[in-house]
Coordinates of C-alpha atoms in Angstrom, one line a residue:
X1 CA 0.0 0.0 0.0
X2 CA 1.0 3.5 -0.4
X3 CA 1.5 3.8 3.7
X4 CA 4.1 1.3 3.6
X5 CA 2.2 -1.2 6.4
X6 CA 2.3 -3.9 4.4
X7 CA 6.5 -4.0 4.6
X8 CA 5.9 -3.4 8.0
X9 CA 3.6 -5.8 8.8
X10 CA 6.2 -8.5 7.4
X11 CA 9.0 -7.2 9.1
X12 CA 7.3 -7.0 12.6
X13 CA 6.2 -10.7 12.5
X14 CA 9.3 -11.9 11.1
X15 CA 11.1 -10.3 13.9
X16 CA 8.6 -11.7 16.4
X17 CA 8.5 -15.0 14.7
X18 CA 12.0 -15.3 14.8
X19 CA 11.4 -17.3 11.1
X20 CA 9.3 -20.1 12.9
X21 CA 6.7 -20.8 10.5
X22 CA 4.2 -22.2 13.3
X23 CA 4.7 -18.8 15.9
X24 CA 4.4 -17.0 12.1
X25 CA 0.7 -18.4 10.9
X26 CA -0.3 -18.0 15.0
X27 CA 0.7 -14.0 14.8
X28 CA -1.2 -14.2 11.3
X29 CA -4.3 -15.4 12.3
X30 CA -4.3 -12.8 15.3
X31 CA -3.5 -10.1 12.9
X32 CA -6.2 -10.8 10.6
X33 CA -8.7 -10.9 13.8
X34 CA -8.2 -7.7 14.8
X35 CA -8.1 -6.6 11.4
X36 CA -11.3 -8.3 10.5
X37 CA -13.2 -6.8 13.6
X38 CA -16.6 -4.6 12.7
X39 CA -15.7 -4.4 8.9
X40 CA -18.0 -6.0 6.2
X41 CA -17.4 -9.2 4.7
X42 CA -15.6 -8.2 1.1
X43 CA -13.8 -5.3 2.7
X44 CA -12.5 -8.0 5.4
X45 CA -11.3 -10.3 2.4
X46 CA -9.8 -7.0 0.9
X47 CA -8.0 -6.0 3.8
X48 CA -6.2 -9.1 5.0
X49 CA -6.0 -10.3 1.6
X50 CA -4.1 -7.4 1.0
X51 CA -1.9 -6.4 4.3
X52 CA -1.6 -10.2 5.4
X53 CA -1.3 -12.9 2.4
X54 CA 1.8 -11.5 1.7
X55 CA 3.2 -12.0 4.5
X56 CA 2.4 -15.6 4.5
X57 CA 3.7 -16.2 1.1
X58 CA 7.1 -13.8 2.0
X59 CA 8.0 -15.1 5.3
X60 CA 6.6 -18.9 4.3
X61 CA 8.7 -18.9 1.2
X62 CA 12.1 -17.8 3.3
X63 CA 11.3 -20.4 5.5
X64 CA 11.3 -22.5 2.4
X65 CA 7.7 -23.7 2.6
X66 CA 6.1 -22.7 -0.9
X67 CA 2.5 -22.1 -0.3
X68 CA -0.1 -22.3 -2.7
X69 CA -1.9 -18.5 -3.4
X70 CA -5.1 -19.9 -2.2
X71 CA -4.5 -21.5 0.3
X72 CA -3.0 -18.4 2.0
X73 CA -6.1 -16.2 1.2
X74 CA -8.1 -18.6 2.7
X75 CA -6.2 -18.5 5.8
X76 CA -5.9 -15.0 6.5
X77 CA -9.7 -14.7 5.5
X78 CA -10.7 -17.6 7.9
X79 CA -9.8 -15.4 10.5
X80 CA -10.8 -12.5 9.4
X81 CA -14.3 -13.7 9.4
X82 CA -13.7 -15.3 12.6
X83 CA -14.2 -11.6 14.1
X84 CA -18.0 -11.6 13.5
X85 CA -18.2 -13.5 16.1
X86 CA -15.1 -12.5 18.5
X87 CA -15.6 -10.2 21.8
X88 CA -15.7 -7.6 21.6
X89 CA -17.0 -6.6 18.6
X90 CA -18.5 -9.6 17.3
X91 CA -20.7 -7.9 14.7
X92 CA -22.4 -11.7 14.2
X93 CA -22.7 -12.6 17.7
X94 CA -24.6 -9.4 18.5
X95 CA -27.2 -10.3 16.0
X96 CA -27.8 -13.8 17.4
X97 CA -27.9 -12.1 21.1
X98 CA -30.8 -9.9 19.6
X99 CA -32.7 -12.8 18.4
X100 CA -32.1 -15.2 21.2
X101 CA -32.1 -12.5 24.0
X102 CA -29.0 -13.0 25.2
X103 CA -26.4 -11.4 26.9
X104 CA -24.1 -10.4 23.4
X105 CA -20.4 -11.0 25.0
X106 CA -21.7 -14.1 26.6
X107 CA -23.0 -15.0 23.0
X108 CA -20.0 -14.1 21.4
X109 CA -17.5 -16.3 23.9
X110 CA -19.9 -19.2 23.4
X111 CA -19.6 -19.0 19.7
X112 CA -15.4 -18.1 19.5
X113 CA -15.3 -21.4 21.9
X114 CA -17.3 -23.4 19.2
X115 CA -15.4 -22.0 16.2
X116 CA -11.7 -22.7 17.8
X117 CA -12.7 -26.1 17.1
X118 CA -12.3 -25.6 13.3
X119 CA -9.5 -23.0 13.8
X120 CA -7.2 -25.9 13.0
X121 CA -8.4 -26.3 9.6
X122 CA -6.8 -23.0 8.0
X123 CA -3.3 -24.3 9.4
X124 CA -4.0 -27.3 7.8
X125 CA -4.5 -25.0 4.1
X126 CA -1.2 -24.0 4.4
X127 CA 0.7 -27.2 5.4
X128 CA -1.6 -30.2 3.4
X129 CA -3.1 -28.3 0.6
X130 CA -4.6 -31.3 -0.9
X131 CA -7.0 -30.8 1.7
X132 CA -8.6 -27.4 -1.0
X133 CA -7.5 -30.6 -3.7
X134 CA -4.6 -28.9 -5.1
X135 CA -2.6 -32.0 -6.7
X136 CA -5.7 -34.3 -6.3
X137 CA -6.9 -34.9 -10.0
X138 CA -9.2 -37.9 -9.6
X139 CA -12.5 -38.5 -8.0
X140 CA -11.3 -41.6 -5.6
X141 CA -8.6 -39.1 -4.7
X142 CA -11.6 -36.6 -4.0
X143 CA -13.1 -39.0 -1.8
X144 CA -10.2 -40.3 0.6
X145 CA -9.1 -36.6 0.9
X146 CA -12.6 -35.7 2.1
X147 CA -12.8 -39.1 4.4
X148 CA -9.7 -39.0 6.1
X149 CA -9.9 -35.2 6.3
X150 CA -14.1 -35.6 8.1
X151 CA -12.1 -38.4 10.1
X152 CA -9.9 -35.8 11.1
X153 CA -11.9 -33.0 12.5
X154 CA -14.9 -35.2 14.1
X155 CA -11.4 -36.7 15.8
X156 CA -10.6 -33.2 17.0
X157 CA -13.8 -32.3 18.1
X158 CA -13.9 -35.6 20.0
X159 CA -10.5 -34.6 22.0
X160 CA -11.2 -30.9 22.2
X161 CA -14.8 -31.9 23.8
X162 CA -12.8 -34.7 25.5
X163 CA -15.7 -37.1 25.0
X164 CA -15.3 -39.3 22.2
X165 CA -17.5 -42.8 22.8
X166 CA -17.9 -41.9 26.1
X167 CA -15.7 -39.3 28.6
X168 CA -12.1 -39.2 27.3
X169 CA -9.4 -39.4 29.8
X170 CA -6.6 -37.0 29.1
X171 CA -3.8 -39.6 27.3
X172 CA -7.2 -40.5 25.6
X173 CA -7.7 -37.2 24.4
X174 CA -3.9 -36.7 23.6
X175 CA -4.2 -40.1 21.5
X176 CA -6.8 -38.7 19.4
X177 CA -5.1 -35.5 18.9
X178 CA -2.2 -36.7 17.8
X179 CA -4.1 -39.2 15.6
X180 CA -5.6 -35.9 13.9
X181 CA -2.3 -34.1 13.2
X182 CA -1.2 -37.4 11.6
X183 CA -4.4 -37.7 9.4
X184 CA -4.2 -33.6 8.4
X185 CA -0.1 -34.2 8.1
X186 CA 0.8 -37.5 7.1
X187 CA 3.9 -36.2 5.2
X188 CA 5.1 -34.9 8.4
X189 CA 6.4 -38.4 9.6
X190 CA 7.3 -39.1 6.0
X191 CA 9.4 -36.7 6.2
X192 CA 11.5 -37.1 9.5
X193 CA 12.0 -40.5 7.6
X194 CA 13.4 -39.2 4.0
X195 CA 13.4 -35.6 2.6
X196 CA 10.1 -35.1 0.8
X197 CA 12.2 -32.9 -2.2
X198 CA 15.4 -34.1 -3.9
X199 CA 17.5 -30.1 -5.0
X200 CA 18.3 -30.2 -8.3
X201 CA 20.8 -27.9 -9.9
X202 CA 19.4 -24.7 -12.3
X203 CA 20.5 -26.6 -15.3
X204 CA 17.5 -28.8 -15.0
X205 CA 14.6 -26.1 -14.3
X206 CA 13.8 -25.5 -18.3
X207 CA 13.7 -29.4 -18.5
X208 CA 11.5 -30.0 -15.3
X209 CA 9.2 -27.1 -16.7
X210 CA 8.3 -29.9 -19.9
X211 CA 7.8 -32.7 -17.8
X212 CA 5.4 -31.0 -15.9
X213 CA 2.0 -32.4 -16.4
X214 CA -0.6 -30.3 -17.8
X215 CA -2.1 -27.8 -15.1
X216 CA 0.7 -29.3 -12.6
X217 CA 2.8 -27.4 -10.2
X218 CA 6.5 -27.0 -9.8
X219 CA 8.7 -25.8 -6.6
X220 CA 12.0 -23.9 -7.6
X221 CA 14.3 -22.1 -5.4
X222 CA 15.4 -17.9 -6.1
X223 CA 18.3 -16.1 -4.9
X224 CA 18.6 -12.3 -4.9
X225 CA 18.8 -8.9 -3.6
X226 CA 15.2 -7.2 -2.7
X227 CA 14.6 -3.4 -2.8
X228 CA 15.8 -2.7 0.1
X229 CA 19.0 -4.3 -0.5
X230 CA 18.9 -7.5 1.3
X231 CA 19.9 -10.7 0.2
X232 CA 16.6 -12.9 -0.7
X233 CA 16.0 -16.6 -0.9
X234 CA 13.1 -18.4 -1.6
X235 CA 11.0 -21.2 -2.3
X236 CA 7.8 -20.9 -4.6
X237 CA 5.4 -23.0 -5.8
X238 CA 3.8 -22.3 -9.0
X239 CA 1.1 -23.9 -11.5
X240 CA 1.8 -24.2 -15.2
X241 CA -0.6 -24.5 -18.3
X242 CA -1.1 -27.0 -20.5
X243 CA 2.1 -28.6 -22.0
X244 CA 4.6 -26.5 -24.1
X245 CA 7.7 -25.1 -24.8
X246 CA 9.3 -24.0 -20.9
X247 CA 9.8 -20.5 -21.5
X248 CA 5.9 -19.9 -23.0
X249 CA 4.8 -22.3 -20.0
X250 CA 6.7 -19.5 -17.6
X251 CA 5.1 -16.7 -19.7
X252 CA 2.1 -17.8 -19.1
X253 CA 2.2 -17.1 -15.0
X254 CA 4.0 -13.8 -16.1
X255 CA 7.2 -14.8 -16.0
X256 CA 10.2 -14.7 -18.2
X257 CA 13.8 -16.1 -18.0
X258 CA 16.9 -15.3 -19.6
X259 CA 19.0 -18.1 -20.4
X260 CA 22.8 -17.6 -20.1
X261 CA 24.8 -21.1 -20.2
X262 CA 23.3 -22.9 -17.2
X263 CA 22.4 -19.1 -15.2
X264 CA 19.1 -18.7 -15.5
X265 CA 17.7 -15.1 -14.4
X266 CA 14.2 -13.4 -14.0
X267 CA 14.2 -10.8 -16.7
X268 CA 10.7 -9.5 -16.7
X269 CA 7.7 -10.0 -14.0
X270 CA 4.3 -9.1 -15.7
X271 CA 2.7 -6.7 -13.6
X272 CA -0.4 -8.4 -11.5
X273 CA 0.7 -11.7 -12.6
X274 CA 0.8 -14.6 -10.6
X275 CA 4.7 -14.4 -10.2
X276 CA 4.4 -11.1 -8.9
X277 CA 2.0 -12.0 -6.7
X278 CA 3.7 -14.8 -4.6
X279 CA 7.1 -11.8 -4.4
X280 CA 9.1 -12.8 -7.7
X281 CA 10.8 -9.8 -9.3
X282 CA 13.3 -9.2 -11.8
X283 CA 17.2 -9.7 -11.0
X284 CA 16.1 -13.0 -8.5
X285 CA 18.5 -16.1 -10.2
X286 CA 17.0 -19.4 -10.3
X287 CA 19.2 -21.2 -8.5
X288 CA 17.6 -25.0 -8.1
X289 CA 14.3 -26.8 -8.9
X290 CA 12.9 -29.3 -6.6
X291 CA 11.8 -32.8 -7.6
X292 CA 9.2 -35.0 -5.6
X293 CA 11.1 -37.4 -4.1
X294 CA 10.6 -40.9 -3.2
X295 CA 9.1 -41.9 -0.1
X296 CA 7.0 -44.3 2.0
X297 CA 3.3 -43.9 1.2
X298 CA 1.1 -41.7 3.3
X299 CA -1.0 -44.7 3.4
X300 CA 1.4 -46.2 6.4
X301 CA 1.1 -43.3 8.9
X302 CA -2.4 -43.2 8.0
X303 CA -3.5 -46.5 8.6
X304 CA -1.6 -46.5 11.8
X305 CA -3.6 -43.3 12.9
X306 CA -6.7 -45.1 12.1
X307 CA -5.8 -48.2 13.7
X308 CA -5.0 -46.3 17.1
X309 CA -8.6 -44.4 16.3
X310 CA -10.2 -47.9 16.8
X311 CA -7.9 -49.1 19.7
X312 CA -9.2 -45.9 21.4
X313 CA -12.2 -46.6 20.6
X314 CA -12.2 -50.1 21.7
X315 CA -11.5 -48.9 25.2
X316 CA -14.1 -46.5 25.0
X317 CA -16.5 -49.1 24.0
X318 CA -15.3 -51.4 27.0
X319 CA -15.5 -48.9 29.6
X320 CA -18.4 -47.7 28.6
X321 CA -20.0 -51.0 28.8
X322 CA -19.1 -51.8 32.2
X323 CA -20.7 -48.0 33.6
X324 CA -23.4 -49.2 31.7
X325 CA -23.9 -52.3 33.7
X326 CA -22.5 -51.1 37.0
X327 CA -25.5 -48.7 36.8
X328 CA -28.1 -51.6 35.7
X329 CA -26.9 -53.6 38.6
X330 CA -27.0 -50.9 41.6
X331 CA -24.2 -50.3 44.0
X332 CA -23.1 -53.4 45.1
X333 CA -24.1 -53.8 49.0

């Protein structure tokens, strides 16, 4: 913006983050709350869209965690919406108190308590976007995303209620949320295992850019020196068109490269493009592309989630069954 608060807003949570992507998207979703508080729902998306989603995609992509455009509006916005119904203002919560004749703040606690319960689900956007099926192209890929992710938050409304089959003891409710984070982040454990990318050198970027399927997405890594004269490294994600030569491909999201030997260098950013908007800019050196690399299916962290779901369900089932018919039988004399 013309004031200059978006800069700041990125360098004040960087310097409170300390570059710790978690502490980073937890400042960002406060932000945006305050942000979002007594303002209408499209200037709300404006606003944060605007002073925020940069931030993510800035500080995200230093951190070298390359995060999908919408995935980062949808975060920001989450929580910008989340003010409706936030004390004090809680524009929302003030209009159900009318209705119900209720006290409004009391309203207004009851509701932020009920919605925390989703809160996860933005953090999950950033770090599994499959979860908005980005990189899911089939419909039986549609349908275990939406499974396992339902699996997941009826999981961590169970723990965050602490009743699940019947009252949830506290390792209980620690089981099942750590059975959610592993459902929502399977990759995670993949990846204390083996490195989810394999860094290629510069050389191979035009080449990776062919291969890449029609409407896929390809992670690269740029080096240079920002406006304000820092040193700059990061990681973005972008999509590419249908197939083609590289260079048109990399027009096509407003981007062009120079070619000279095996430097590769960001001559031109097309103004309101996509690479503009995730902080690419001319001078920044392509200095490695990222392949997917091989490692263990998701399939084994998630199956042992869901095998722990039913062992903690089994319990459940057993204790619940015996209160059942200690209360059928009477207090024993």
């Amino acid at each position: 913006t013309l004031t200059g608060l978006g800069l700041m807003m990125t360098e004040l949570v960087e310097l409170i983050s300390g570059g710790n992507v978690i502490l980073m998207l937890i400042l960002i979703a406060a932000i945006s709350l305050v942000l979002g508080m007594g303002i209408p729902t499209t200037a709300n998306y404006i606003l944060v869209a605007t002073l925020m989603a940069p931030v993510v995609v800035d500080l995200g992509a230093q951190a070298g965690l390359p995060i999908p455009l919408i995935a980062v509006h949808l975060f920001v916005f989450y929580f910008g919406i989340m003010a409706d119904i936030t004390p004090p203002v809680g524009l929302a919560a003030f209009a159900a108190a009318a209705i119900s004749k209720e006290d409004p703040i009391a309203t207004g606690f009851q509701g932020a308590l009920y919605s925390l319960r989703t809160a996860i689900l933005p953090f999950v956007f950033i770090f599994n976007p499959a979860i908005l099926l980005i990189g899911v192209d089939t419909w039986p890929q549609t349908i275990w995303v939406a499974t396992v992710s339902l699996i997941a938050i009826l999981l961590f409304s169970a723990a965050t209620m602490n009743w699940f089959v019947t009252k949830s003891r506290l390792w209980e409710s620690a089981a099942l949320l750590l059975i959610c984070f592993t459902l929502f982040r399977p990759d995670w454990w993949l990846n204390q295992v083996s490195p989810p990318y394999e860094e290629l050198p510069a050389s191979e970027f035009l080449s990776a850019v062919a291969q890449t399927p029609a409407d896929g997405r390809i992670n690269f890594v740029v080096e240079g020196v920002d406006l304000m004269g820092e040193d700059v490294r990061k990681t973005v994600n972008v999509p590419l068109g249908e197939p083609g030569e590289p260079l048109e491909r990399l027009r096509g999201i407003g981007l062009t490269i120079t070619q000279a030997g095996d430097a590769l260098m960001i001559s031109n950013v097309d103004f309101g493009s996509y690479a503009k908007r995730i902080g690419l800019d001319v001078g920044y050196d392509v200095v490695a592309v990222l392949r997917k690399a091989d490692q263990p299916s998701s399939l084994i962290p998630i199956g042992l989630a869901l095998a722990a779901t039913a062992g903690v369900a089994g319990l459940q089932f057993a204790r619940a069954r015996k209160q059942s018919d200690r209360k059928e039988t009477g207090p024993a004399r």
